[in-house]
Coordinates of C-alpha atoms in Angstrom, one line a residue:
M1 CA 86.0 73.8 66.1
A2 CA 83.2 72.2 68.1
S3 CA 83.5 68.6 69.2
S4 CA 80.7 66.2 70.1
M5 CA 82.9 64.9 72.9
N6 CA 82.7 68.3 74.6
S7 CA 79.1 69.1 73.6
L8 CA 76.7 70.5 76.2
E9 CA 75.3 67.1 76.8
A10 CA 78.7 65.6 77.2
I11 CA 79.8 68.2 79.7
Q12 CA 76.6 67.8 81.7
K13 CA 77.3 64.0 81.9
K14 CA 80.8 64.7 83.2
I15 CA 79.4 67.1 85.8
D16 CA 77.0 64.4 86.9
A17 CA 80.0 62.0 87.3
V18 CA 82.0 64.4 89.4
K19 CA 79.0 65.3 91.6
L20 CA 78.4 61.7 92.2
F21 CA 81.9 61.1 93.3
L22 CA 82.0 64.2 95.5
S23 CA 78.7 63.4 97.1
V24 CA 80.6 60.5 98.7
S25 CA 84.0 62.0 99.3
L26 CA 83.4 65.7 99.8
S27 CA 83.0 65.3 103.6
I28 CA 86.8 64.8 103.8
A29 CA 87.5 68.0 102.1
N30 CA 85.0 69.9 104.2
A31 CA 86.5 68.7 107.5
H32 CA 88.3 71.5 109.3
T33 CA 91.9 70.9 110.3
V34 CA 91.4 72.9 113.5
D35 CA 88.8 70.4 114.7
F36 CA 90.9 67.4 113.8
Y37 CA 91.5 66.3 117.4
T38 CA 88.6 67.9 119.2
C39 CA 86.1 66.1 116.8
D40 CA 88.2 63.0 116.4
V41 CA 88.1 63.5 112.6
W42 CA 90.3 60.5 111.8
D43 CA 88.0 57.9 113.4
Q44 CA 85.0 59.6 112.0
F45 CA 86.0 59.2 108.4
M46 CA 88.7 56.5 108.3
A47 CA 88.6 52.7 108.8
V48 CA 92.2 52.3 107.8
P49 CA 95.5 53.2 109.5
P50 CA 97.2 56.4 108.4
V51 CA 100.4 54.5 107.3
E52 CA 98.3 52.6 104.8
V53 CA 97.0 55.9 103.3
L54 CA 100.5 57.4 103.1
T55 CA 101.9 54.2 101.5
E56 CA 99.1 54.1 98.9
I57 CA 99.6 57.8 98.0
T58 CA 103.4 57.3 97.8
L59 CA 103.0 54.3 95.5
N60 CA 100.1 55.7 93.5
G61 CA 100.8 56.4 89.9
D62 CA 98.8 53.9 87.9
H63 CA 95.4 54.7 89.3
K64 CA 94.1 56.0 86.0
R65 CA 91.0 54.1 85.0
A66 CA 88.5 55.6 82.6
P67 CA 85.6 57.5 84.2
E68 CA 83.3 54.9 82.5
H69 CA 84.5 52.3 84.9
Y70 CA 82.7 54.2 87.7
L71 CA 79.8 55.5 85.7
N72 CA 78.8 52.0 84.6
H73 CA 79.6 50.3 87.9
G74 CA 76.1 49.3 88.5
N75 CA 73.5 50.3 91.1
A76 CA 74.3 53.6 92.8
K77 CA 74.4 51.9 96.2
K78 CA 77.4 49.9 95.1
I79 CA 79.4 52.9 93.9
T80 CA 81.4 53.5 97.1
F81 CA 84.6 54.9 95.7
G82 CA 86.4 53.2 98.5
F83 CA 83.8 54.2 101.2
C84 CA 81.6 51.7 103.1
D85 CA 78.0 52.4 102.3
D86 CA 76.9 51.7 105.9
S87 CA 79.5 53.4 108.0
K88 CA 80.5 56.1 105.4
R89 CA 84.1 55.5 106.4
L90 CA 87.0 54.9 104.0
V91 CA 87.9 51.2 103.7
D92 CA 89.8 51.0 100.3
V93 CA 92.4 53.8 99.8
A94 CA 93.4 52.5 96.3
E95 CA 89.8 52.7 95.1
L96 CA 89.5 56.3 96.3
L97 CA 92.7 57.3 94.6
E98 CA 91.6 55.7 91.4
A99 CA 88.3 57.4 91.5
A100 CA 89.9 60.8 92.4
Y101 CA 92.0 60.7 89.3
A102 CA 89.2 59.5 87.1
H103 CA 87.0 62.5 88.2
S104 CA 89.7 65.1 87.8
L105 CA 90.0 67.2 84.6
P106 CA 92.9 65.1 83.2
G107 CA 91.0 61.9 84.0
L108 CA 87.8 63.1 82.4
G109 CA 89.6 64.1 79.2
V110 CA 87.7 67.3 78.9
C111 CA 90.6 69.8 78.5
V112 CA 92.5 70.6 75.3
G113 CA 96.2 71.5 75.3
R114 CA 97.4 75.0 74.6
T115 CA 99.1 74.0 71.3
E116 CA 95.9 72.2 70.1
L117 CA 93.8 75.3 70.9
L118 CA 96.3 77.6 69.0
Q119 CA 96.2 75.4 66.0
S120 CA 92.4 75.4 66.0
L121 CA 92.2 79.2 66.3
R122 CA 94.7 79.7 63.5
H123 CA 93.1 77.3 61.1
T124 CA 89.7 78.9 60.8
D125 CA 88.4 81.0 57.9
N126 CA 88.3 84.2 60.0
A127 CA 91.8 83.9 61.4
Q128 CA 94.6 86.2 60.3
P129 CA 98.3 85.4 60.6
L130 CA 99.5 86.1 64.1
E131 CA 101.8 89.1 64.0
E132 CA 104.3 90.5 66.5
V133 CA 105.6 94.0 66.6
P134 CA 109.3 93.5 65.6
A135 CA 110.5 96.7 67.2
A136 CA 108.7 96.2 70.4
V137 CA 109.6 92.6 71.3
V138 CA 110.4 92.2 75.0
E139 CA 111.7 89.3 77.0
S140 CA 109.2 88.8 79.8
D141 CA 111.8 87.1 82.1
E142 CA 113.7 90.4 82.2
F143 CA 111.1 92.0 84.4
M144 CA 109.0 89.2 85.9
N145 CA 109.7 86.1 88.1
S146 CA 109.8 82.7 86.4
K147 CA 106.2 81.9 87.4
K148 CA 104.7 85.2 86.1
S149 CA 106.9 85.1 83.0
H150 CA 105.6 81.6 82.2
E151 CA 102.0 82.6 82.6
V152 CA 102.2 85.8 80.7
Q153 CA 104.0 84.3 77.7
A154 CA 101.7 81.3 77.5
M155 CA 98.5 83.3 77.9
S156 CA 99.4 86.2 75.7
E157 CA 99.8 84.0 72.7
V158 CA 96.3 82.6 73.2
V159 CA 94.8 86.0 73.7
A160 CA 96.6 87.4 70.6
S161 CA 95.3 84.4 68.6
L162 CA 91.8 85.1 69.8
A163 CA 92.1 88.7 68.8
Q164 CA 93.3 87.7 65.3
R165 CA 90.5 85.2 64.9
C166 CA 87.9 87.8 65.9
R167 CA 89.6 90.6 63.9
V168 CA 89.9 92.9 66.8
K169 CA 92.7 95.1 68.2
Q170 CA 91.3 95.8 71.7
V171 CA 91.8 93.7 74.8
I172 CA 90.2 94.3 78.2
D173 CA 92.0 92.7 81.1
V174 CA 89.8 92.5 84.2
G175 CA 91.7 92.3 87.5
S176 CA 94.9 93.4 85.7
G177 CA 96.9 93.9 88.9
K178 CA 100.3 95.3 88.0
G179 CA 99.6 95.0 84.3
Y180 CA 102.3 92.6 83.3
L181 CA 100.0 90.7 80.9
C182 CA 98.7 94.0 79.5
S183 CA 102.1 95.4 78.8
F184 CA 103.3 92.2 77.2
L185 CA 100.2 92.0 74.9
S186 CA 100.7 95.6 73.9
L187 CA 104.4 95.6 73.3
R188 CA 104.7 92.2 71.6
Y189 CA 101.5 92.0 69.7
G190 CA 100.6 95.7 69.1
L191 CA 97.2 95.3 70.9
Q192 CA 95.3 98.2 72.5
V193 CA 94.9 97.0 76.0
Y194 CA 92.8 98.4 78.9
G195 CA 93.6 97.0 82.3
I196 CA 90.8 97.4 84.8
D197 CA 91.5 96.8 88.5
S198 CA 89.6 97.7 91.6
S199 CA 92.7 98.5 93.5
S200 CA 93.9 102.1 93.1
S201 CA 97.4 101.1 94.4
N202 CA 97.7 98.7 91.4
T203 CA 96.7 101.3 88.8
H204 CA 98.8 103.9 90.6
G205 CA 101.8 101.6 90.3
A206 CA 101.2 101.3 86.6
Q207 CA 100.9 105.0 86.3
E208 CA 104.2 105.4 88.2
R209 CA 105.9 103.1 85.8
N210 CA 104.5 105.2 82.9
R211 CA 105.9 108.3 84.6
K212 CA 109.3 106.8 84.8
L213 CA 109.1 105.5 81.3
K214 CA 108.5 109.1 80.1
K215 CA 111.5 110.5 82.1
Y216 CA 114.0 107.9 81.2
S217 CA 113.2 106.9 77.6
R218 CA 115.2 109.7 76.1
A219 CA 118.3 108.8 78.2
Y220 CA 118.0 105.2 77.2
Q221 CA 117.5 105.9 73.6
R222 CA 120.5 108.2 73.4
H223 CA 122.6 105.7 75.4
S224 CA 121.5 103.0 72.9
K225 CA 122.7 105.3 70.1
A226 CA 126.1 105.5 71.8
N227 CA 126.2 101.7 72.2
R228 CA 125.4 101.3 68.5
T229 CA 128.3 103.7 67.6
L230 CA 130.6 101.6 69.8
T231 CA 129.4 98.4 68.2
V232 CA 130.4 99.7 64.8
M233 CA 133.8 101.1 65.9
P234 CA 134.9 99.9 69.3
P235 CA 137.8 101.8 70.9
S236 CA 141.1 100.1 71.2
G237 CA 141.3 97.8 74.2
Q238 CA 137.5 97.9 74.9
E239 CA 135.5 94.7 74.8
D240 CA 133.1 94.4 71.9
L241 CA 129.5 95.0 73.1
E242 CA 128.3 91.9 71.2
D243 CA 130.5 89.8 73.5
I244 CA 128.7 91.0 76.6
A245 CA 125.9 88.8 77.9
P246 CA 122.5 90.6 77.6
G247 CA 121.9 90.6 81.3
E248 CA 125.4 92.0 81.9
R249 CA 124.8 94.7 79.3
E250 CA 121.5 95.7 80.9
R251 CA 123.1 96.0 84.3
E252 CA 125.8 98.2 82.9
D253 CA 123.2 100.3 81.2
M254 CA 121.3 100.8 84.4
V255 CA 124.5 101.9 86.2
K256 CA 125.6 104.3 83.4
M257 CA 122.2 105.7 82.7
S258 CA 122.2 108.5 85.3
G259 CA 125.5 109.9 84.1
D260 CA 124.6 109.6 80.5
A261 CA 121.3 111.4 81.1
E262 CA 123.2 114.4 82.6
K263 CA 125.6 114.5 79.7
E264 CA 122.9 114.2 77.1
E265 CA 120.7 116.9 78.7
G266 CA 123.6 119.4 78.1
R267 CA 123.6 118.8 74.4
R268 CA 121.7 120.9 71.9
D269 CA 118.7 119.3 70.2
G270 CA 119.9 120.6 66.8
E271 CA 123.3 118.7 66.7
A272 CA 123.9 116.6 63.7
Q273 CA 122.4 113.2 63.7
T274 CA 124.3 110.1 62.6
N275 CA 123.2 108.1 59.7
T276 CA 120.9 105.3 61.0
T277 CA 120.5 103.5 57.7
G278 CA 122.6 100.5 58.8
L279 CA 121.0 100.0 62.2
T280 CA 119.5 96.6 62.9
D281 CA 116.3 95.6 64.6
R282 CA 118.3 93.9 67.3
N283 CA 119.8 97.2 68.5
E284 CA 116.3 98.7 68.7
E285 CA 115.0 95.7 70.6
D286 CA 117.9 95.9 73.1
A287 CA 117.1 99.5 73.8
M288 CA 113.4 98.6 74.3
T289 CA 114.2 95.7 76.5
S290 CA 116.5 97.8 78.8
L291 CA 113.9 100.5 79.0
T292 CA 111.0 98.2 79.8
S293 CA 113.0 96.3 82.3
A294 CA 113.9 99.4 84.3
I295 CA 110.3 100.7 84.4
L296 CA 108.5 97.4 85.1
L297 CA 111.1 96.5 87.8
E298 CA 110.0 99.8 89.5
D299 CA 113.6 100.6 90.3
N300 CA 113.3 103.4 92.8
S301 CA 117.1 103.8 93.0
L302 CA 117.1 105.7 89.6
P303 CA 117.6 109.4 90.2
E304 CA 115.0 111.9 89.1
L305 CA 115.7 114.0 86.0
D306 CA 115.3 117.7 86.2
Q307 CA 111.9 118.6 84.6
S308 CA 111.9 122.3 85.6
D309 CA 113.0 123.4 82.1
P310 CA 110.5 122.5 79.4
A311 CA 113.3 122.7 76.8
S312 CA 115.0 119.8 78.5
A313 CA 112.3 117.4 77.5
P314 CA 112.2 117.4 73.6
E315 CA 109.9 115.3 71.5
D316 CA 110.9 111.7 71.8
P317 CA 110.2 109.2 69.0
F318 CA 109.4 106.4 71.5
L319 CA 107.1 108.6 73.5
S320 CA 105.1 109.5 70.4
A321 CA 104.1 105.8 70.2
L322 CA 102.6 105.9 73.7
C323 CA 99.1 106.7 74.8
V324 CA 98.5 110.4 75.2
G325 CA 97.9 110.1 79.0
M326 CA 101.6 109.3 79.5
V327 CA 102.8 112.3 77.5
E328 CA 100.5 115.2 78.4
P329 CA 101.7 117.2 81.4
T330 CA 99.6 116.9 84.5
S331 CA 97.8 119.9 85.9
P332 CA 98.8 121.2 89.3
R333 CA 97.1 119.1 92.0
G334 CA 95.5 120.4 95.1
P335 CA 93.6 118.8 98.0
P336 CA 90.3 117.2 96.7
S337 CA 88.4 119.1 99.4
E338 CA 89.4 122.4 97.8
L339 CA 87.9 121.4 94.4
S340 CA 84.3 122.1 93.5
L341 CA 82.0 119.3 92.5
E342 CA 82.1 120.5 88.9
E343 CA 85.9 120.6 88.8
R344 CA 86.1 117.0 90.3
E345 CA 83.7 115.8 87.6
R346 CA 85.6 117.6 84.9
R347 CA 88.9 116.1 86.0
K348 CA 87.3 112.6 86.2
R349 CA 85.9 112.9 82.7
E350 CA 89.1 114.2 81.3
N351 CA 91.1 111.4 83.0
L352 CA 88.8 108.7 81.5
E353 CA 89.0 110.3 78.1
R354 CA 92.7 110.6 78.2
K355 CA 93.2 107.0 79.3
A356 CA 90.8 105.8 76.6
R357 CA 92.6 107.4 73.6
S358 CA 94.1 104.8 71.2
W359 CA 97.7 104.6 70.2
V360 CA 99.5 107.1 68.0
N361 CA 101.5 105.6 65.2
S362 CA 105.0 106.9 64.6
G363 CA 108.2 106.0 62.8
G364 CA 110.2 105.5 66.0
M365 CA 111.0 102.3 67.8
G366 CA 107.6 100.7 67.1
S367 CA 103.9 101.6 67.3
G368 CA 103.0 99.4 70.3
M369 CA 101.7 101.4 73.3
L370 CA 101.8 100.5 76.9
Y371 CA 98.4 99.7 78.3
S372 CA 95.9 102.1 79.8
P373 CA 95.3 101.3 83.5
L374 CA 91.9 102.1 84.8
T375 CA 90.5 101.9 88.4
S376 CA 87.0 100.5 88.6
Y377 CA 85.1 97.8 90.4
V378 CA 83.4 95.8 87.7
T379 CA 80.5 93.3 87.7
A380 CA 78.4 91.7 85.0
E381 CA 76.2 94.8 85.1
T382 CA 79.0 97.2 84.6
E383 CA 78.7 99.4 81.4
L384 CA 82.1 99.2 79.8
K385 CA 81.4 102.3 77.7
E386 CA 81.3 104.3 80.9
I387 CA 84.9 103.2 81.7
I388 CA 86.4 103.0 78.2
G389 CA 85.3 106.0 76.1
E390 CA 86.3 104.5 72.8
L391 CA 85.2 100.9 73.4
E392 CA 85.3 98.7 70.3
D393 CA 84.9 95.0 69.7
A394 CA 87.3 93.4 72.0
V395 CA 88.7 90.2 73.7
M396 CA 88.1 90.0 77.5
V397 CA 90.8 88.3 79.6
G398 CA 91.5 87.6 83.2
L399 CA 94.7 86.1 84.5
H400 CA 94.1 84.6 88.0
T401 CA 91.1 86.7 88.8
C402 CA 90.1 86.1 92.4
G403 CA 86.9 84.6 93.7
D404 CA 83.7 85.9 92.1
L405 CA 85.5 88.1 89.6
A406 CA 86.2 85.0 87.3
P407 CA 82.5 84.1 86.9
S408 CA 81.6 87.8 86.6
T409 CA 84.0 88.0 83.7
L410 CA 82.2 85.2 82.0
R411 CA 78.8 86.8 82.7
M412 CA 80.1 90.1 81.3
F413 CA 81.3 88.3 78.1
V414 CA 77.9 86.8 77.6
A415 CA 76.0 90.1 78.3
K416 CA 78.1 92.6 76.3
R417 CA 77.9 92.4 72.5
E418 CA 81.2 94.2 72.1
L419 CA 83.0 91.3 73.7
L420 CA 83.6 88.7 71.0
S421 CA 85.8 86.3 72.9
V422 CA 87.0 85.5 76.4
C423 CA 90.0 83.8 78.1
S424 CA 89.5 83.5 81.9
V425 CA 91.8 81.9 84.4
G426 CA 90.4 82.0 87.9
C427 CA 91.9 81.4 91.4
C428 CA 91.1 81.8 95.1
Y429 CA 88.2 79.4 95.0
H430 CA 87.7 79.9 98.8
L431 CA 86.6 83.4 98.0
L432 CA 83.8 82.3 95.8
S433 CA 80.3 83.0 97.0
E434 CA 77.8 80.1 96.8
E435 CA 74.2 80.6 96.0
F436 CA 73.0 77.5 98.0
D437 CA 75.2 78.1 101.1
P438 CA 72.8 77.0 103.9
T439 CA 74.0 79.8 106.1
R440 CA 73.6 82.5 103.3
Q441 CA 76.6 84.3 104.9
E442 CA 78.7 84.3 101.7
C443 CA 76.0 85.2 99.2
P444 CA 73.0 87.3 100.4
S445 CA 69.8 86.7 98.6
S446 CA 70.1 90.2 97.0
S447 CA 73.4 89.5 95.3
V448 CA 74.6 87.4 92.3
C449 CA 76.8 84.5 93.5
G450 CA 79.9 83.1 91.9
F451 CA 78.9 79.4 92.1
P452 CA 77.1 77.7 90.6
L453 CA 77.2 79.6 87.3
S454 CA 75.4 77.3 84.9
G455 CA 71.7 76.8 84.8
Y456 CA 72.3 73.0 84.9
V457 CA 74.2 73.0 88.2
R458 CA 71.9 75.7 89.7
E459 CA 68.9 73.5 89.0
Q460 CA 70.4 70.9 91.2
S461 CA 71.1 73.4 94.0
W462 CA 74.7 72.1 94.4
F463 CA 76.8 73.3 97.3
C464 CA 80.5 72.7 97.9
G465 CA 81.3 74.4 101.2
R466 CA 84.1 76.8 102.1
N467 CA 86.5 74.2 103.4
A468 CA 86.1 72.2 100.3
R469 CA 86.7 75.2 98.1
M470 CA 89.7 75.9 100.3
S471 CA 90.9 72.4 99.6
A472 CA 90.5 73.1 95.9
C473 CA 93.3 75.6 96.1
L474 CA 95.8 72.9 97.1
A475 CA 98.4 72.0 94.5
L476 CA 98.5 68.3 93.9
E477 CA 101.4 68.3 91.4
R478 CA 103.6 70.3 93.7
V479 CA 102.9 68.1 96.7
A480 CA 103.6 65.0 94.6
K481 CA 107.0 66.5 93.8
G482 CA 107.9 66.9 97.4
Q483 CA 106.7 70.5 97.9
G484 CA 104.5 69.4 100.7
I485 CA 102.2 71.1 103.2
Q486 CA 103.7 72.8 106.3
M487 CA 102.3 70.1 108.6
E488 CA 103.8 71.2 111.9
S489 CA 101.9 74.5 111.8
L490 CA 98.6 72.7 111.3
F491 CA 99.4 70.3 114.1
Y492 CA 100.2 73.1 116.5
R493 CA 96.9 74.8 115.6
A494 CA 94.8 71.6 116.1
V495 CA 96.4 70.9 119.5
L496 CA 95.9 74.5 120.5
H497 CA 92.2 74.0 119.8
V498 CA 92.2 71.1 122.3
I499 CA 93.8 73.4 124.9
L500 CA 91.2 76.1 124.2
K501 CA 88.4 73.6 124.6
D502 CA 89.7 72.1 127.8
H503 CA 90.7 75.3 129.6
Y504 CA 88.8 78.2 128.0
S505 CA 85.6 76.7 126.5
S506 CA 86.6 78.5 123.3
F507 CA 85.6 77.0 120.0
K508 CA 85.5 79.9 117.5
S509 CA 88.9 81.5 118.1
E510 CA 90.6 80.1 115.1
K511 CA 89.8 83.2 113.0
R512 CA 91.7 85.3 115.5
V513 CA 94.9 83.4 116.1
G514 CA 96.6 84.6 113.0
N515 CA 100.1 83.7 111.8
V516 CA 101.6 83.0 115.2
Y517 CA 103.6 79.9 114.1
S518 CA 106.1 81.9 112.0
K519 CA 107.4 83.7 115.1
A520 CA 107.3 80.8 117.6
T521 CA 110.4 79.0 118.6
S522 CA 108.6 75.9 120.0
F523 CA 105.1 74.6 120.7
V524 CA 105.2 76.1 124.2
D525 CA 106.1 79.5 122.8
Y526 CA 103.4 79.1 120.1
V527 CA 100.7 78.6 122.8
W528 CA 101.8 81.6 124.9
R529 CA 101.8 83.8 121.8
A530 CA 98.4 82.6 120.8
L531 CA 96.9 83.2 124.3
R532 CA 98.3 86.7 124.3
R533 CA 96.8 87.3 120.8
L534 CA 93.4 86.0 122.0
E535 CA 93.7 88.0 125.2
L536 CA 93.1 84.9 127.4
D537 CA 94.1 84.3 131.0
E538 CA 97.6 82.9 130.9
S539 CA 97.6 81.9 134.6
K540 CA 95.5 78.8 133.8
L541 CA 98.4 77.1 132.1
S542 CA 102.1 76.4 132.7
D543 CA 105.0 75.3 130.4
G544 CA 104.7 71.7 131.7
V545 CA 100.9 71.5 131.0
I546 CA 101.4 72.9 127.5
Q547 CA 104.2 70.5 126.7
G548 CA 102.1 67.6 128.0
Y549 CA 99.5 68.3 125.3
H550 CA 102.2 68.3 122.7
D551 CA 103.6 65.0 123.8
T552 CA 100.2 63.4 124.0
Y553 CA 99.2 64.3 120.4
R554 CA 102.6 64.1 118.7
P555 CA 102.3 60.4 117.9
R556 CA 99.0 61.1 116.2
M557 CA 100.4 63.8 113.9
V558 CA 100.7 61.1 111.2
E559 CA 96.9 60.9 111.1
M560 CA 96.8 64.6 110.3
E561 CA 99.4 64.2 107.6
A562 CA 97.5 61.3 105.9
F563 CA 94.2 63.1 106.1
N564 CA 95.5 66.3 104.6
M565 CA 97.1 64.2 101.8
L566 CA 93.7 62.9 101.0
K567 CA 92.4 66.5 100.9
V568 CA 95.2 67.3 98.3
T569 CA 94.1 64.2 96.3
L570 CA 90.5 65.5 96.1
A571 CA 91.5 69.1 95.2
P572 CA 91.5 68.5 91.4
C573 CA 88.0 67.1 91.5
I574 CA 86.6 70.1 93.4
E575 CA 88.4 72.5 91.1
G576 CA 87.2 70.4 88.1
L577 CA 83.5 70.8 89.1
I578 CA 83.9 74.5 89.5
L579 CA 85.5 74.9 86.0
L580 CA 83.1 72.4 84.4
D581 CA 80.2 74.6 85.7
R582 CA 81.8 77.6 84.0
L583 CA 82.3 75.8 80.8
C584 CA 78.7 74.5 80.9
F585 CA 77.5 78.1 81.4
L586 CA 79.2 79.1 78.1
K587 CA 77.8 76.1 76.3
E588 CA 74.3 77.0 77.4
Q589 CA 74.6 80.3 75.5
E590 CA 73.2 80.2 71.9
D591 CA 75.5 82.9 70.6
V592 CA 78.7 81.3 71.9
A593 CA 80.0 79.3 68.9
F594 CA 83.0 77.7 70.6
S595 CA 84.0 77.1 74.2
T596 CA 86.5 74.9 75.9
L597 CA 88.7 74.3 78.9
V598 CA 92.4 74.6 78.1
Q599 CA 95.5 73.8 80.2
L600 CA 97.6 77.0 79.7
F601 CA 100.3 76.6 82.2
D602 CA 102.7 74.0 83.7
P603 CA 100.9 73.1 87.0
L604 CA 104.3 72.9 88.8
L605 CA 105.0 76.5 88.0
S606 CA 101.4 77.7 88.2
P607 CA 98.9 75.4 89.9
R608 CA 95.8 77.3 88.7
C609 CA 96.7 76.3 85.2
Y610 CA 93.3 76.0 83.5
G611 CA 91.6 78.6 81.4
V612 CA 88.0 78.9 80.1
V613 CA 87.9 80.1 76.5
G614 CA 84.8 81.2 74.6
V615 CA 84.2 82.7 71.1
K616 CA 81.0 84.2 69.9
A617 CA 79.5 83.4 66.5
P618 CA 80.5 86.0 63.9
G619 CA 78.0 88.8 63.5
T620 CA 76.1 87.9 66.7
E621 CA 74.4 90.8 68.5
L622 CA 72.6 90.6 71.8
S623 CA 69.4 92.4 72.6
E624 CA 69.9 95.3 75.0

């Protein structure tokens, strides 16, 4: 599966190329919008009019020269990427745009496509055929928005293929959030999934969905049985259920469920069962889909079932396929302050053991279990066995893990011999800590930083800067399709900074203004609201003075628009360096047999679309 084009040496050369480009252009990305007028940012960096920048960006589409054009351009002093060597100002917009594309991940040609990766994983000697759980197939778009559905479906197939290749059944999702990926992996592919999240509210939400699943599964299953009976022999004048659209049928099921539950609770468990020999998998899947949709939508309008009578909750074939933690009754809870230390430790231990139990096979609607949500803050030093009692060889995944959690996931993959493969998609680059931050504010000397990760980039003490990392979060593809930046709010904030400088000698108040723009009806209203938020003397200004600032700088708003469009253009290059650093880290590890960057998602739907994938060599064991 390895390719000489993406060898360690090749990746290092691509890193060098991106660093060379950013060494010239990164100053644009690091310029703060708040200071745009107070520091005269446009004249500081630009030697061309803003209209020329906007025109070139609008017409840009063929600026796709190969990176070698820039790498072999000659002496380093001649490689300007559109910037004048002497003044350091931009003089050739087209040259900058060409260079920006050439030093993005698509321009570097370093990524593989999702389909190509899947084919590689499935055509290895170790790989087994990818299998789904027929009775547990769910449609992700029934309980997720289109973006999350797209991400979960695309990533789950890759994760399942990694699990098949490594011959494992466990998946550990770090930063699992609400657990959509975990649930989908478990229900569709029959994988044993542990979702670890540091937020107790997220894991509590998952547990609440499990609680509702327990209460309503019986009602849904019996309602499904009634539907199947109607499908075989529909009453006269009633529309055949097969003619009802799936979404319509599910909405009707949701409305009827409460009444059906009350009726079914009154029936005796020993009544004769109808012959189910002729039932189809489609009927079982419909019941599963309806049930899962209700739970994962967290529909709080559903009425509570009466649980006072233990006899009213008979053994359920679907519940028998779930992890024990969702079936066992909970002990009466009291205030934590009333519990002894021994009791608290006992409950904590029992809770972890209960969550860590594996699935229970049954002959019901499928053996796939919902995932086990665990609350824990994890780092590369975290002992997974202390969190997961029955830890086995596993795949580690992270879908849009914020800031330092993404590099921590890769460090954990390398350090833990139980983790045989990894698929990590990061986000929130502005939350990354940098080891070589000159201020050392984001990464104290005693902590492990998120960037750089590889030894190669660390040796060069590379530093991006928070504003540049913030720029890396911008979505070039969305902006190119007209989903632009809210320019007026940025303009308001920059002009406010001029007012603060002129009248209040305030330069560091931008962190305290907050989201005032969304409530303001005009620039004058915006300033008054900001002054009240900052607790500044309003008597120094009047409506006329404030409006005067607006009118003075309004003609220069086009400068800000052009400058921010250049920031958007540079965003893929900064993101590319961060991801290449992570890929380089994996390639530096002797026990990692395969590693690559893969484009998992459509960037229009999910701008953070790249994943880092790694697979260890078979039989590799790391020293403790």
